[in-house]
Amino acid sequence: MSILEIKGLSVSYGAIKALEGIDLRIEEGEIVSLLGANGAGKTTALRAISRLLPIQGGDILFQGKSITQVPVHGVVSLGIAHVPEGRGVFPSLTVQENLKLGTWANKRKSAIPDLRQEVYRIFPRLEERKTQLAGTLSGGEQQMLALGRAMMTDCRVMLLDEPSMGLSPLFVKEVFRVIKEINATKGTTILLVEQNANMALKIAHRGYVLETGNIVLEGTSKDLAHDPRVKEAYLGHQ
Amino acid sequence: MIATAIQQLLNAAQLGAVYALIALGYTMVYGTIRLINFAHGDIFMLGGFVGFLLVSVIPGLPVAVMIPLAMFITAMIGVMIERVAYRKLRNAQRMSLVITALGVGIFLENLVRILVGPQARQIPAQLPNKVLKLGGGVVITEDKILVILISLALMVILWVFVNRTLIGTAMRAVADNRDAVQLMGVNLNLIIATTFAVGSALAAAGGIFFGQAYSIDPYMGIDLGWKAFIAAVIGGIGSIEGAVIGSFLLAGVEVLTVAYLSSNLKNGIAFGLLIILLLIRPNGIMGRAELKKV
Ligand SMILES: Nc1ncnc2c1ncn2[C@@H]1O[C@H](COP(=O)(O)OP(=O)(O)OP(=O)(O)O)[C@@H](O)[C@H]1O
Ligand SMILES: [Mg+2]
């Protein structure tokens, strides 16, 4: 059984169809990338999975069970953490308080100190700045905080929406390294939405390509990286 | 001379405490859902009447039970108002919500007027009110001191709740990013309901204190509500510390104006203070410019 399965998912904004029945399947422990240009529907797909958006058709299964009746605030306690586009940190709260809110739905209270230690081990900078307001962190630090906060939920699946967006090349490398580390050391399954196809395909096992609301390609990262259409549209001339 | 000044300061502290109990509700609701809840002054009025009813219906009800009970009942009314009138409009234009709040306020005023009539009443004295002679000719009644102390205690409890508990942290996060709060597993409706409950409970305490010191009537929330709103804005709306500072400052200015200038100037000076302060500090005394969302 796949940990996350999306079947024929359609989402519209009024008359605008953003997703026209897409299928996705993610196995436990995988990193799966979802690639696509601006406006392809990547964010829409993640927001539908975490129930921030109503869906018009199809189904979303987590460990074989439909979650389309679960309220937004119920999704994280199932084990799905969503790091939204633009990071979604709470600028007027301190780094510590941001991390603490990540534990809101975490039922294993005894695991929280260990989780916090792990977050601080992976992101030493967050520990240095734990009393600082999140709004005063740099973009890269905010992304780390968003990832750390998702770790605090003790999730099985992370939905990451363009974690490398707007970061300097050094931070981009760091963010992808950390995603790989979280996946490797904790076995967290990751659905990675990216425009940086080059980097995403380096760490992902498999990938899907979304174009104006439809999945047009899928395969292993290796196959996708060599696909002429992907090379042309998403990998640039490298 | 000094004795009168101290006397006036104590009066100002009592009035400031009542303002603060109301202003905190404005600031908390604004701090979570960015709504200026113009019905809040009328919730303060309702709180006074709930206290009045409790005392009338259950004679001999100890004040230590009456006040918390009235706070609880008024809290539930506040939650109901949010549920019925505001929730559906949460994602609507800001203006629709403000108009609705004004409408709710007028509705409450008229509802109470129809139910109990327009006349002013005093909540029978419940707090001990022996006259105490402090040195130097300063005279104060026990209830005045109690009002100031209870109010300060409520403010401290509120501060700890908002700044040191997980629910309080979630409350502050709602204003930052409503979607992200829900992604943490927080039930938004529950947090917003809690905000209304706490704000309404504090306003009820204010209504009762005011109704014992002066009187209650269906329209008392208009004047007091505006003053408390101004206090919240002076302090920096959205900030709890700001609401308290603004309230005591405004009360101080009012009381001193009445004592040393003329009571006719009271409102003119209060509103003038608002305008001048906002020209100097547009976000209020404790207000920060909104941190840019990155
Ligand atoms: N709130 C909205 N109202 C109306 N249309 C929307 C809304 N949000 C997104 N859309 C439209 O839905 C489509 C998909 O948008 P989405 O944000 O999912 O794209 P994306 O793949 O995440 O793009 P990007 O890479 O720029 O983030 C776009 O055509 C967009 O204009
Ligand atoms: Mg997007």
Coordinates of C-alpha atoms and ligand atoms in Angstrom, one line a residue, chain A residues 42-43 85 161-162, ligand 2:
Chain A
K42 CA 1.8 22.4 -8.0
T43 CA 0.8 24.5 -5.0
E85 CA 5.0 28.1 -0.4
D161 CA 6.4 23.7 -1.6
E162 CA 9.5 25.2 -3.4
Ligands
MG2 MG 3.3 27.4 -6.2

